[in-house]
Short mmCIF file of C-alpha atoms and ligand atoms in Angstrom, two decimals:
data_model
loop_
_atom_site.label_atom_id
_atom_site.label_comp_id
_atom_site.label_asym_id
_atom_site.label_seq_id
_atom_site.Cartn_x
_atom_site.Cartn_y
_atom_site.Cartn_z
CA MET A 1 -30.29 -42.09 8.93
CA ALA A 2 -27.43 -39.69 8.80
CA GLU A 3 -24.00 -41.23 8.49
CA PRO A 4 -21.73 -40.54 11.45
CA ALA A 5 -19.36 -37.70 10.68
CA GLN A 6 -16.10 -39.03 9.38
CA SER A 7 -12.82 -37.34 8.80
CA THR A 8 -12.34 -36.98 5.05
CA ARG A 9 -8.60 -36.56 5.57
CA PRO A 10 -6.65 -39.58 4.32
CA GLN A 11 -4.81 -41.43 7.05
CA ARG A 12 -1.51 -41.34 5.19
CA ARG A 13 -0.67 -38.30 3.20
CA ARG A 14 1.20 -39.35 0.11
CA MET A 15 3.41 -36.29 -0.03
CA PRO A 16 3.44 -34.00 2.98
CA LEU A 17 3.49 -30.27 2.30
CA GLY A 18 6.76 -29.95 4.25
CA PHE A 19 8.45 -32.42 1.92
CA LYS A 20 7.08 -30.69 -1.17
CA TRP A 21 8.27 -27.36 0.15
CA THR A 22 11.76 -28.67 0.92
CA ALA A 23 11.98 -30.35 -2.48
CA LEU A 24 10.76 -27.20 -4.22
CA VAL A 25 13.32 -24.99 -2.48
CA ALA A 26 16.07 -27.53 -3.23
CA VAL A 27 15.08 -27.71 -6.93
CA GLY A 28 14.93 -23.91 -7.02
CA VAL A 29 18.42 -23.62 -5.57
CA PHE A 30 19.67 -26.38 -7.90
CA VAL A 31 18.37 -24.67 -11.02
CA THR A 32 19.55 -21.20 -9.94
CA PHE A 33 22.97 -22.50 -8.99
CA ALA A 34 23.27 -24.57 -12.17
CA VAL A 35 22.36 -21.62 -14.41
CA LEU A 36 24.69 -19.23 -12.55
CA SER A 37 27.53 -21.78 -12.61
CA LEU A 38 27.03 -22.40 -16.31
CA VAL A 39 27.15 -18.68 -17.07
CA LEU A 40 30.18 -18.20 -14.81
CA VAL A 41 32.11 -21.17 -16.24
CA THR A 42 31.27 -20.21 -19.83
CA VAL A 43 32.43 -16.61 -19.35
CA MET A 44 35.52 -17.68 -17.45
CA ARG A 45 36.40 -20.31 -20.04
CA GLN A 46 35.96 -17.76 -22.80
CA ILE A 47 38.31 -15.31 -21.08
CA LEU A 48 40.95 -17.96 -20.41
CA VAL A 49 40.75 -19.37 -23.97
CA THR A 50 41.21 -15.83 -25.34
CA GLN A 51 44.25 -15.41 -23.09
CA GLU A 52 45.71 -18.70 -24.34
CA ARG A 53 45.10 -17.70 -27.97
CA ASN A 54 46.72 -14.33 -27.25
CA ALA A 55 49.76 -16.12 -25.83
CA VAL A 56 50.07 -18.09 -29.11
CA SER A 57 49.43 -15.04 -31.26
CA ASP A 58 51.96 -12.96 -29.23
CA THR A 59 54.61 -15.67 -29.74
CA ILE A 60 53.91 -15.82 -33.48
CA GLY A 61 54.09 -12.01 -33.56
CA ALA A 62 57.41 -12.00 -31.70
CA VAL A 63 58.89 -14.58 -34.08
CA GLU A 64 57.62 -12.70 -37.14
CA GLN A 65 59.09 -9.50 -35.78
CA ARG A 66 62.47 -11.19 -35.37
CA LEU A 67 62.57 -13.07 -38.64
CA SER A 68 60.82 -10.80 -41.13
CA PRO A 69 63.86 -8.51 -41.56
CA VAL A 70 65.80 -11.49 -43.02
CA ALA A 71 66.60 -10.54 -46.59
CA ALA A 72 67.46 -14.08 -47.79
CA ASP A 73 65.16 -16.21 -50.01
CA ASN A 74 64.84 -18.88 -47.43
CA LEU A 75 65.35 -19.16 -43.69
CA THR A 76 68.38 -21.06 -42.48
CA VAL A 77 69.57 -22.24 -39.08
CA ALA A 78 72.10 -19.45 -39.23
CA ASN A 79 69.66 -16.62 -39.59
CA VAL A 80 66.99 -18.13 -37.34
CA VAL A 81 68.71 -19.43 -34.17
CA PRO A 82 70.47 -16.23 -33.07
CA ARG A 83 67.36 -14.17 -33.67
CA ILE A 84 65.24 -16.57 -31.67
CA GLU A 85 67.63 -17.53 -28.89
CA GLY A 86 69.18 -14.09 -28.68
CA THR A 87 72.77 -15.38 -28.81
CA THR A 88 75.32 -13.22 -30.56
CA ILE A 89 77.00 -15.26 -33.22
CA ASP A 90 79.04 -13.89 -36.03
CA TYR A 91 77.35 -15.06 -39.24
CA GLY A 92 79.46 -13.03 -41.66
CA PRO A 93 79.29 -9.55 -43.08
CA ALA A 94 76.07 -10.02 -45.05
CA ASN A 95 74.17 -10.93 -41.99
CA ALA A 96 75.97 -8.37 -39.88
CA ILE A 97 74.90 -5.58 -42.21
CA GLU A 98 71.41 -6.91 -42.36
CA ASP A 99 71.20 -7.18 -38.59
CA THR A 100 72.72 -3.86 -37.71
CA PRO A 101 69.57 -1.72 -37.34
CA SER A 102 67.95 -4.01 -34.88
CA ALA A 103 70.87 -5.90 -33.36
CA SER A 104 70.04 -4.66 -29.87
CA ILE A 105 66.52 -6.20 -30.04
CA PHE A 106 67.99 -9.65 -30.47
CA SER A 107 69.97 -9.47 -27.27
CA ASP A 108 67.03 -11.12 -25.48
CA SER A 109 65.61 -14.49 -26.39
CA VAL A 110 62.11 -15.10 -27.76
CA ILE A 111 62.16 -18.34 -25.79
CA GLN A 112 62.79 -16.43 -22.58
CA LYS A 113 60.04 -14.03 -23.52
CA ILE A 114 57.57 -16.85 -23.90
CA SER A 115 58.60 -18.02 -20.43
CA ARG A 116 55.92 -20.69 -20.38
CA ALA A 117 56.83 -24.36 -20.27
CA ASP A 118 53.61 -25.43 -22.02
CA ILE A 119 54.23 -23.27 -25.10
CA SER A 120 56.60 -24.65 -27.70
CA LEU A 121 57.90 -23.10 -30.84
CA ALA A 122 59.08 -24.54 -34.15
CA ILE A 123 60.43 -22.70 -37.17
CA PHE A 124 60.66 -24.23 -40.64
CA ASP A 125 62.20 -23.06 -43.89
CA LYS A 126 59.96 -22.67 -46.89
CA ASP A 127 60.50 -26.36 -47.82
CA GLY A 128 59.29 -27.52 -44.43
CA GLN A 129 62.69 -28.37 -42.95
CA THR A 130 62.86 -27.80 -39.20
CA LEU A 131 65.31 -25.01 -38.42
CA PHE A 132 64.47 -24.47 -34.80
CA SER A 133 62.43 -26.35 -32.30
CA SER A 134 62.05 -25.90 -28.58
CA GLN A 135 62.44 -29.44 -27.22
CA HIS A 136 58.81 -30.40 -26.76
CA SER A 137 57.34 -29.09 -30.00
CA ASP A 138 55.48 -32.22 -30.99
CA GLN A 139 52.92 -31.22 -33.62
CA PRO A 140 53.66 -32.22 -37.26
CA PHE A 141 54.52 -29.48 -39.74
CA GLN A 142 51.82 -28.13 -42.01
CA ARG A 143 52.04 -25.34 -44.50
CA SER A 144 49.80 -22.39 -43.90
CA GLN A 145 49.41 -19.42 -46.22
CA THR A 146 47.76 -17.25 -43.54
CA THR A 147 48.04 -16.95 -39.78
CA LYS A 148 45.77 -19.60 -38.24
CA ILE A 149 45.20 -20.13 -34.54
CA GLU A 150 42.85 -22.93 -33.57
CA MET A 151 41.94 -24.95 -30.54
CA ILE A 152 42.40 -28.66 -31.05
CA ARG A 153 40.91 -31.38 -28.92
CA SER A 154 42.07 -34.83 -30.00
CA HIS A 155 43.20 -37.97 -28.25
CA ASP A 156 46.90 -37.04 -28.58
CA PHE A 157 46.69 -33.26 -28.28
CA ASN A 158 44.58 -30.85 -26.34
CA GLY A 159 45.49 -27.23 -26.76
CA THR A 160 45.93 -24.32 -29.13
CA LEU A 161 47.94 -24.56 -32.30
CA GLY A 162 49.07 -21.50 -34.22
CA ARG A 163 50.60 -21.60 -37.71
CA ALA A 164 51.82 -18.67 -39.78
CA PRO A 165 54.02 -18.00 -42.81
CA ILE A 166 57.05 -15.76 -42.34
CA VAL A 167 57.34 -13.12 -45.00
CA SER A 168 60.47 -11.09 -45.43
CA THR A 169 59.80 -7.40 -45.15
CA VAL A 170 62.90 -6.81 -47.25
CA THR A 171 62.07 -9.01 -50.28
CA GLY A 172 58.33 -9.31 -49.67
CA LYS A 173 58.67 -13.09 -50.20
CA MET A 174 57.68 -15.96 -48.02
CA ILE A 175 60.83 -17.34 -46.42
CA GLY A 176 59.57 -19.91 -43.88
CA TYR A 177 56.96 -20.95 -41.34
CA VAL A 178 56.42 -20.63 -37.65
CA GLN A 179 54.35 -23.07 -35.60
CA VAL A 180 53.40 -22.44 -31.94
CA THR A 181 51.91 -25.21 -29.81
CA ASN A 182 50.18 -24.26 -26.57
CA HIS A 183 49.35 -27.24 -24.34
CA MET A 184 47.30 -24.91 -22.10
CA THR A 185 48.35 -26.79 -18.96
CA ASP A 186 47.38 -23.93 -16.66
CA PHE A 187 44.06 -23.51 -18.41
CA PHE A 188 43.09 -27.15 -17.98
CA THR A 189 44.30 -27.18 -14.36
CA THR A 190 42.36 -24.01 -13.58
CA MET A 191 39.21 -25.30 -15.28
CA ARG A 192 39.45 -28.63 -13.42
CA GLN A 193 39.81 -26.77 -10.12
CA VAL A 194 36.85 -24.56 -10.99
CA TYR A 195 34.70 -27.61 -11.79
CA GLU A 196 35.74 -29.30 -8.54
CA LEU A 197 34.97 -26.13 -6.60
CA ILE A 198 31.57 -25.76 -8.25
CA ILE A 199 30.64 -29.38 -7.50
CA ALA A 200 31.71 -28.96 -3.86
CA LEU A 201 29.86 -25.66 -3.54
CA PHE A 202 26.88 -27.19 -5.23
CA GLY A 203 26.75 -30.01 -2.70
CA VAL A 204 26.98 -27.53 0.18
CA ALA A 205 24.33 -25.27 -1.41
CA LEU A 206 22.00 -28.22 -1.95
CA LEU A 207 22.35 -29.36 1.66
CA ALA A 208 21.96 -25.81 2.96
CA SER A 209 18.93 -25.18 0.77
CA MET A 210 17.30 -28.42 1.90
CA LEU A 211 17.93 -27.47 5.51
CA ILE A 212 16.62 -23.93 4.99
CA GLY A 213 13.64 -25.28 3.05
CA PHE A 214 12.91 -27.75 5.81
CA LEU A 215 13.16 -25.08 8.54
CA MET A 216 11.06 -22.64 6.52
CA ALA A 217 8.44 -25.30 5.82
CA ARG A 218 8.32 -26.12 9.52
CA ARG A 219 7.89 -22.48 10.41
CA PHE A 220 5.26 -21.81 7.76
CA LEU A 221 3.37 -25.00 8.39
CA LYS A 222 3.22 -24.51 12.14
CA PRO A 223 0.02 -22.41 12.06
CA ILE A 224 -1.53 -24.81 9.56
CA ARG A 225 -0.74 -27.73 11.86
CA LEU A 226 -2.18 -25.78 14.78
CA ILE A 227 -5.33 -25.01 12.78
CA THR A 228 -5.71 -28.68 11.82
CA LYS A 229 -5.23 -29.73 15.43
CA THR A 230 -7.81 -27.18 16.58
CA ILE A 231 -10.30 -28.32 13.93
CA ASP A 232 -9.78 -31.91 15.11
CA VAL A 233 -10.57 -30.92 18.70
CA VAL A 234 -13.61 -28.85 17.60
CA ASN A 235 -14.81 -31.77 15.46
CA GLU A 236 -14.53 -34.10 18.44
CA GLU A 237 -16.11 -31.66 20.83
CA PRO A 238 -18.10 -28.86 19.15
CA GLN A 239 -18.66 -27.03 22.44
CA SER A 240 -14.94 -26.84 23.13
CA SER A 241 -13.59 -23.37 23.79
CA ILE A 242 -10.20 -24.27 22.29
CA ARG A 243 -8.55 -21.61 20.11
CA ILE A 244 -5.34 -21.54 18.11
CA PRO A 245 -2.54 -19.99 20.17
CA VAL A 246 -1.96 -16.53 18.68
CA LEU A 247 1.39 -16.48 16.88
CA ARG A 248 3.50 -13.39 17.17
CA ARG A 249 3.92 -12.92 13.45
CA ASN A 250 2.79 -10.01 11.40
CA ASP A 251 1.98 -11.77 8.15
CA GLU A 252 -0.81 -13.56 6.28
CA LEU A 253 -0.49 -16.68 8.44
CA GLY A 254 -0.77 -14.57 11.60
CA ASP A 255 -3.91 -12.98 10.08
CA LEU A 256 -5.24 -16.41 9.20
CA VAL A 257 -4.92 -17.56 12.81
CA ILE A 258 -6.67 -14.43 14.11
CA GLU A 259 -9.45 -14.73 11.50
CA PHE A 260 -9.83 -18.42 12.22
CA ASN A 261 -10.17 -17.79 15.95
CA GLN A 262 -12.70 -15.04 15.26
CA MET A 263 -14.63 -17.44 13.05
CA LEU A 264 -14.65 -20.04 15.83
CA ASP A 265 -15.88 -17.36 18.25
CA ARG A 266 -18.69 -16.45 15.86
CA ILE A 267 -19.66 -20.09 15.37
CA GLN A 268 -19.55 -20.60 19.13
CA ARG A 269 -21.76 -17.56 19.66
CA PHE A 270 -24.12 -18.80 17.00
CA ILE A 271 -24.32 -22.27 18.60
CA ASP A 272 -24.87 -20.69 22.03
CA GLN A 273 -27.57 -18.41 20.63
CA GLN A 274 -29.29 -21.33 18.94
CA GLY A 275 -29.20 -23.30 22.17
CA GLU A 276 -30.48 -20.34 24.16
CA PHE A 277 -33.19 -19.72 21.59
CA VAL A 278 -34.44 -23.29 21.75
CA GLN A 279 -34.35 -23.09 25.55
CA ASP A 280 -36.21 -19.77 25.57
CA VAL A 281 -38.81 -20.97 23.09
CA SER A 282 -39.50 -24.17 25.00
CA HIS A 283 -39.71 -22.15 28.17
CA GLU A 284 -42.12 -19.65 26.60
CA LEU A 285 -44.29 -22.38 25.12
CA ARG A 286 -44.43 -24.33 28.35
CA THR A 287 -46.80 -21.85 30.06
CA PRO A 288 -49.51 -21.70 27.36
CA VAL A 289 -49.25 -25.47 26.84
CA ALA A 290 -49.62 -26.04 30.61
CA ILE A 291 -52.63 -23.71 30.70
CA LEU A 292 -54.19 -25.48 27.72
CA GLU A 293 -53.54 -28.86 29.34
CA GLY A 294 -55.16 -27.68 32.60
CA HIS A 295 -58.28 -26.49 30.83
CA LEU A 296 -58.57 -29.65 28.75
CA GLN A 297 -58.29 -31.78 31.93
CA LEU A 298 -60.95 -29.60 33.53
CA LEU A 299 -63.18 -30.06 30.52
CA ASN A 300 -62.53 -33.78 30.57
CA ARG A 301 -63.52 -34.14 34.18
CA TRP A 302 -66.41 -31.74 34.65
CA GLY A 303 -66.77 -29.59 31.58
CA LYS A 304 -68.84 -32.07 29.61
CA ASP A 305 -71.68 -31.71 32.09
CA ASP A 306 -71.12 -28.18 33.33
CA PRO A 307 -71.83 -25.63 30.58
CA GLU A 308 -70.27 -22.84 32.66
CA VAL A 309 -66.94 -24.65 32.98
CA LEU A 310 -67.17 -25.60 29.33
CA ASP A 311 -67.60 -22.00 28.18
CA GLU A 312 -64.93 -20.64 30.49
CA SER A 313 -62.36 -23.31 29.64
CA LEU A 314 -62.99 -23.07 25.92
CA ALA A 315 -62.62 -19.27 26.02
CA ALA A 316 -59.38 -19.53 28.06
CA SER A 317 -57.98 -22.25 25.78
CA LEU A 318 -58.75 -20.21 22.69
CA GLN A 319 -57.00 -17.21 24.24
CA GLU A 320 -53.88 -19.34 24.90
CA VAL A 321 -53.94 -20.70 21.36
CA THR A 322 -54.12 -17.14 20.03
CA ARG A 323 -51.18 -16.19 22.25
CA MET A 324 -49.19 -19.19 20.99
CA LYS A 325 -50.00 -18.22 17.42
CA SER A 326 -48.72 -14.68 17.99
CA LEU A 327 -45.63 -16.07 19.74
CA ILE A 328 -44.89 -18.37 16.81
CA GLN A 329 -45.42 -15.49 14.35
CA GLU A 330 -43.08 -13.24 16.34
CA MET A 331 -40.44 -15.96 16.50
CA LEU A 332 -40.66 -16.36 12.74
CA ASP A 333 -40.39 -12.59 12.31
CA LEU A 334 -37.32 -12.57 14.49
CA THR A 335 -35.54 -15.33 12.56
CA ARG A 336 -36.38 -13.64 9.26
CA ALA A 337 -35.32 -10.19 10.44
CA ASP A 338 -31.59 -10.85 9.89
CA GLN A 339 -31.99 -11.84 6.24
CA VAL A 340 -33.57 -8.62 5.02
CA ASP A 341 -30.65 -7.64 2.81
CA VAL A 342 -30.97 -10.93 0.94
CA GLN A 343 -34.76 -10.87 0.70
CA PHE A 344 -35.22 -7.20 -0.09
CA PRO A 345 -31.96 -5.88 -1.55
CA ASN A 346 -33.62 -3.10 -3.59
CA ALA A 347 -36.41 -2.17 -1.18
CA VAL A 348 -36.91 1.55 -0.56
CA CYS A 349 -39.64 3.48 1.18
CA ASP A 350 -40.65 7.04 1.93
CA ILE A 351 -40.21 7.32 5.70
CA ASN A 352 -42.18 10.59 5.86
CA GLN A 353 -45.30 9.07 4.41
CA THR A 354 -44.96 5.82 6.43
CA ILE A 355 -44.76 7.70 9.75
CA ASN A 356 -47.81 9.80 8.93
CA GLN A 357 -49.76 6.73 8.00
CA VAL A 358 -48.80 4.61 11.06
CA VAL A 359 -49.44 7.48 13.51
CA ASN A 360 -52.84 8.12 11.92
CA ASP A 361 -53.67 4.41 12.22
CA PHE A 362 -52.83 4.51 15.95
CA ARG A 363 -54.93 7.65 16.40
CA MET A 364 -57.83 5.74 14.95
CA ILE A 365 -57.30 2.57 17.04
CA HIS A 366 -56.71 4.40 20.32
CA PRO A 367 -58.94 7.49 20.32
CA ASP A 368 -58.43 7.91 24.08
CA PHE A 369 -54.72 8.72 23.50
CA VAL A 370 -53.16 11.94 22.24
CA PHE A 371 -50.62 11.25 19.52
CA THR A 372 -48.44 14.26 18.71
CA LEU A 373 -46.42 14.07 15.50
CA ASP A 374 -43.52 16.50 15.31
CA ASN A 375 -42.40 15.81 11.76
CA ASP A 376 -39.56 17.99 10.42
CA LEU A 377 -39.17 15.97 7.24
CA LYS A 378 -39.98 18.00 4.14
CA GLY A 379 -41.42 15.95 1.33
CA GLU A 380 -40.32 12.47 0.37
CA THR A 381 -37.47 11.10 2.47
CA TRP A 382 -36.12 7.80 1.21
CA VAL A 383 -34.57 5.00 3.22
CA ARG A 384 -33.42 1.57 2.03
CA VAL A 385 -35.98 -0.32 4.09
CA TYR A 386 -38.80 -2.60 3.04
CA ARG A 387 -41.98 -0.62 3.81
CA ASN A 388 -43.68 -3.42 5.78
CA HIS A 389 -40.60 -3.66 8.00
CA LEU A 390 -40.57 0.09 8.71
CA GLU A 391 -44.24 -0.14 9.61
CA GLN A 392 -43.52 -3.16 11.83
CA ILE A 393 -40.76 -1.28 13.70
CA LEU A 394 -43.00 1.77 14.25
CA ILE A 395 -45.91 -0.40 15.32
CA ILE A 396 -43.75 -2.23 17.90
CA LEU A 397 -42.57 1.07 19.42
CA LEU A 398 -45.99 2.76 19.36
CA ASP A 399 -47.65 -0.37 20.70
CA ASN A 400 -45.16 -0.54 23.59
CA ALA A 401 -45.66 3.19 24.28
CA PHE A 402 -49.36 2.54 24.43
CA LYS A 403 -49.02 -0.68 26.52
CA TYR A 404 -46.68 0.79 29.10
CA SER A 405 -48.33 4.21 29.43
CA THR A 406 -50.00 4.92 32.76
CA ASP A 407 -52.10 7.97 33.65
CA ARG A 408 -50.77 10.38 31.06
CA LYS A 409 -52.20 9.10 27.81
CA GLU A 410 -49.91 10.98 25.52
CA ILE A 411 -47.45 9.72 22.92
CA HIS A 412 -45.02 11.96 21.05
CA VAL A 413 -43.53 10.93 17.75
CA SER A 414 -40.83 13.03 16.10
CA ALA A 415 -38.83 12.78 12.89
CA ALA A 416 -35.90 14.93 11.75
CA LEU A 417 -32.97 14.83 9.38
CA ASN A 418 -29.42 15.09 10.70
CA SER A 419 -25.96 14.73 9.18
CA ASP A 420 -26.05 10.93 9.44
CA GLY A 421 -29.57 10.35 8.14
CA VAL A 422 -33.02 10.39 9.61
CA SER A 423 -33.77 10.20 13.31
CA LEU A 424 -37.12 9.01 14.70
CA ALA A 425 -38.25 9.09 18.33
CA VAL A 426 -41.27 7.58 20.08
CA GLN A 427 -41.86 8.99 23.55
CA ASP A 428 -44.33 8.00 26.22
CA PHE A 429 -44.91 9.22 29.77
CA GLY A 430 -45.64 5.83 31.32
CA GLU A 431 -43.92 3.51 33.72
CA GLY A 432 -40.43 3.90 32.29
CA ILE A 433 -37.54 1.44 32.52
CA SER A 434 -34.79 1.31 35.14
CA PRO A 435 -31.19 1.76 33.88
CA LYS A 436 -30.47 -1.91 34.70
CA ASP A 437 -33.39 -3.07 32.56
CA SER A 438 -32.72 -0.54 29.76
CA ASP A 439 -29.73 -2.65 28.69
CA ARG A 440 -31.78 -5.81 28.55
CA VAL A 441 -35.10 -4.83 26.96
CA PHE A 442 -33.73 -5.64 23.50
CA ASN A 443 -32.89 -9.22 24.57
CA ARG A 444 -35.14 -11.98 23.35
CA PHE A 445 -38.05 -12.80 25.68
CA TYR A 446 -36.92 -10.20 28.20
CA ARG A 447 -39.75 -8.53 30.04
CA VAL A 448 -39.32 -6.24 33.02
CA ASP A 449 -42.45 -7.56 34.66
CA LYS A 450 -43.23 -10.92 33.12
CA ALA A 451 -46.76 -11.30 34.50
CA ARG A 452 -47.76 -7.74 33.63
CA SER A 453 -46.33 -7.97 30.14
CA ARG A 454 -48.09 -11.28 29.59
CA GLU A 455 -51.31 -9.69 30.76
CA LYS A 456 -50.83 -7.06 28.04
CA GLY A 457 -50.19 -9.77 25.45
CA GLY A 458 -46.44 -9.26 25.28
CA ASN A 459 -44.00 -12.05 24.50
CA GLY A 460 -40.82 -10.07 25.05
CA LEU A 461 -39.90 -10.34 21.35
CA GLY A 462 -41.10 -6.99 19.96
CA LEU A 463 -37.97 -4.96 20.72
CA SER A 464 -35.68 -7.86 19.64
CA ILE A 465 -37.44 -7.90 16.27
CA ALA A 466 -37.23 -4.09 16.00
CA GLN A 467 -33.52 -4.11 16.86
CA GLN A 468 -32.72 -6.94 14.46
CA LEU A 469 -34.56 -5.18 11.63
CA VAL A 470 -33.03 -1.75 12.28
CA GLU A 471 -29.51 -3.18 12.48
CA SER A 472 -30.04 -5.28 9.35
CA TYR A 473 -30.82 -2.02 7.55
CA HIS A 474 -27.59 -0.49 8.94
CA GLY A 475 -29.40 1.67 11.47
CA GLN A 476 -29.32 2.01 15.24
CA ILE A 477 -31.94 1.74 17.95
CA SER A 478 -31.59 2.97 21.52
CA VAL A 479 -33.65 3.76 24.58
CA ASP A 480 -33.56 6.61 27.04
CA SER A 481 -35.81 6.10 30.01
CA ALA A 482 -36.52 7.19 33.57
CA LEU A 483 -38.40 4.87 35.86
CA GLY A 484 -41.85 6.30 36.64
CA HIS A 485 -41.50 9.09 34.07
CA GLY A 486 -41.56 7.44 30.69
CA SER A 487 -39.28 6.35 27.87
CA VAL A 488 -37.97 7.57 24.55
CA PHE A 489 -37.04 4.98 21.90
CA ARG A 490 -34.84 6.38 19.12
CA ILE A 491 -34.09 5.02 15.68
CA ASP A 492 -31.43 6.32 13.30
CA LEU A 493 -31.45 5.20 9.69
CA PRO A 494 -29.29 6.26 6.74
CA VAL A 495 -31.19 8.13 4.01
CA ILE A 496 -30.63 7.91 0.26
CA THR A 497 -31.10 10.48 -2.48
CA GLU A 498 -34.21 10.56 -4.61
CA ALA A 499 -32.16 9.53 -7.67
CA THR A 500 -30.81 6.42 -5.89
CA ALA A 501 -34.30 5.56 -4.70
CA ALA A 502 -35.64 5.89 -8.27
CA LYS A 503 -32.86 3.64 -9.58
CA LEU A 504 -33.50 0.99 -6.92
CA LYS A 505 -37.24 1.11 -7.56
CA ALA A 506 -36.65 0.73 -11.31
CA SER A 507 -34.36 -2.29 -10.83
CA GLU A 508 -36.92 -3.83 -8.45
CA ALA A 509 -39.64 -3.28 -11.06
CA THR A 510 -37.49 -4.92 -13.76
CA LYS A 511 -36.82 -7.84 -11.45
CA GLN A 512 -40.50 -8.31 -10.75
CA LYS A 513 -41.36 -8.02 -14.44
CA THR A 514 -38.73 -10.65 -15.29
CA THR A 515 -40.07 -12.94 -12.59
CA THR A 516 -43.66 -12.51 -13.87
CA THR A 517 -42.56 -13.18 -17.45
CA ASP A 518 -40.69 -16.28 -16.24
CA ILE A 519 -43.81 -17.55 -14.49
CA HIS A 520 -45.95 -16.88 -17.55
CA SER A 521 -43.51 -18.61 -19.85
CA GLU A 522 -43.35 -21.56 -17.49
CA LEU A 523 -47.12 -21.76 -17.43
CA GLY A 524 -46.97 -21.70 -21.23
P1 ADP B 601 -43.26 -7.13 24.91
O1 ADP B 601 -43.94 -7.86 23.86
O2 ADP B 601 -43.25 -7.81 26.25
O3 ADP B 601 -43.65 -5.71 25.02
P2 ADP B 601 -40.80 -6.05 23.97
O4 ADP B 601 -39.60 -6.73 23.46
O5 ADP B 601 -41.49 -5.13 23.04
O6 ADP B 601 -41.74 -7.17 24.50
O7 ADP B 601 -40.35 -5.28 25.25
C1 ADP B 601 -39.60 -5.89 26.22
C2 ADP B 601 -39.86 -5.33 27.58
O8 ADP B 601 -39.37 -4.00 27.63
C3 ADP B 601 -41.31 -5.22 27.90
O9 ADP B 601 -41.78 -6.39 28.47
C4 ADP B 601 -41.34 -4.07 28.89
O10 ADP B 601 -41.06 -4.53 30.18
C5 ADP B 601 -40.21 -3.19 28.43
N1 ADP B 601 -40.66 -2.07 27.61
C6 ADP B 601 -40.73 -1.98 26.29
N2 ADP B 601 -41.21 -0.78 25.86
C7 ADP B 601 -41.44 -0.08 26.98
C8 ADP B 601 -41.93 1.23 27.23
N3 ADP B 601 -42.26 2.06 26.25
N4 ADP B 601 -42.04 1.62 28.52
C9 ADP B 601 -41.71 0.81 29.52
N5 ADP B 601 -41.23 -0.45 29.36
C10 ADP B 601 -41.11 -0.89 28.10
#
């Protein structure tokens, strides 16, 4: 026995989509922000470090500029201090002469020029004796033969240290050393502030991204939740006419909702059709079964002894069985008629030849009728239709024309090519169909006059089969009729070129050959 349908959805979802979405957006923002911050901080740090190094190198440059004109062998307090502090002290004629060309430059102090509390300066003579030191110069003296500026990070000093020899431009000899210490107080303060700002911004960005992610997830998941809810209702009650409320959004999710509703409509139509079909079939079968039952009861009661009743009832029962057989065959034809493209994908047939043949067959079967064939088709005219199906369609229309003809026993068949394809028409001059009924004759089991149609052996399925077949082959069928004057049934089918027909026939032949070979190889 079939298991009752169960929801395959787990009761507790381990990680809801909304959460995943929010987390994904948050991680995305985190990574983007982290990378951008890293780039920004690195570039900014680089710029600031360069500025700090420049400050040291400028100070060294300024000191060198002041002290290099000293002509003595070694620097002394006397020739250093005034040049650095900018004070005018009389150091004797030698110095006065030496200082004359640039005396005005020394009127301002290098210390003032530095004007930064975190930069300190120390000047040593060539033996390493301190000649000048701004009060907080705290780094030990080291000789250096070239100008060296380096960033030092140690437990007792964080900053930039610059060391350079002072060479006299007069004697060309090394006369002392300059050492500049930059504690980079502003740099460290700025960097700390930047880090604090980034952390704060990061927190805000993370919260904002989580919020945005959550809101976006809610918005995007809304249709999905609605679809799930709708599926739940449809699962509970398959006949329900519930549909997803159409969202006013012009995107893929909006399309999904529309498509989903259309799919539900189609399924609903299909279920309704199935139900109707079963109802119609049972209804159609009820009459012959009731007739059969009546005759069998008759036979049971009197037929055994009365040969007349026996003959009559047997003949009537056989007739009903034949009718039921034709009904069952027509119902099968109808259900198969919508799968033609799957069953016969490469089928082609020459419509010109098929019409000639079917009309000739009818001429032979009904010699009392005049069949006129007005065929404008010149030579082979190919359509993508399985030949037996084309014959079946023509037979249904010609048979109806014959069945529903009255006094005028004439049937006209015409065929012509037009811009869209080939157009066929079957015309009779019989009872005709009222406009009200014209719309319904293609419905299953519909007969204008049920008793009369039944008398003529009709089940009301012929036109349904014809319509289903024609539409499956991408054609159209229509009726034009006047009550009491006759009807014209028209069929339009697309035609294909001879080359396409040849190609399709060749591929069909290959397919059949392959299938035959397969069977042979299977049979060994
Ligand atoms: P049936 O087997 O009863 O003929 P069809 O589906 O072929 O079933 O036709 C449906 C109904 O349409 C018929 O019962 C008949 O009333 C009407 N009909 C079909 N063809 C014609 C026609 N050529 N002239 C008048 N009525 C027609």
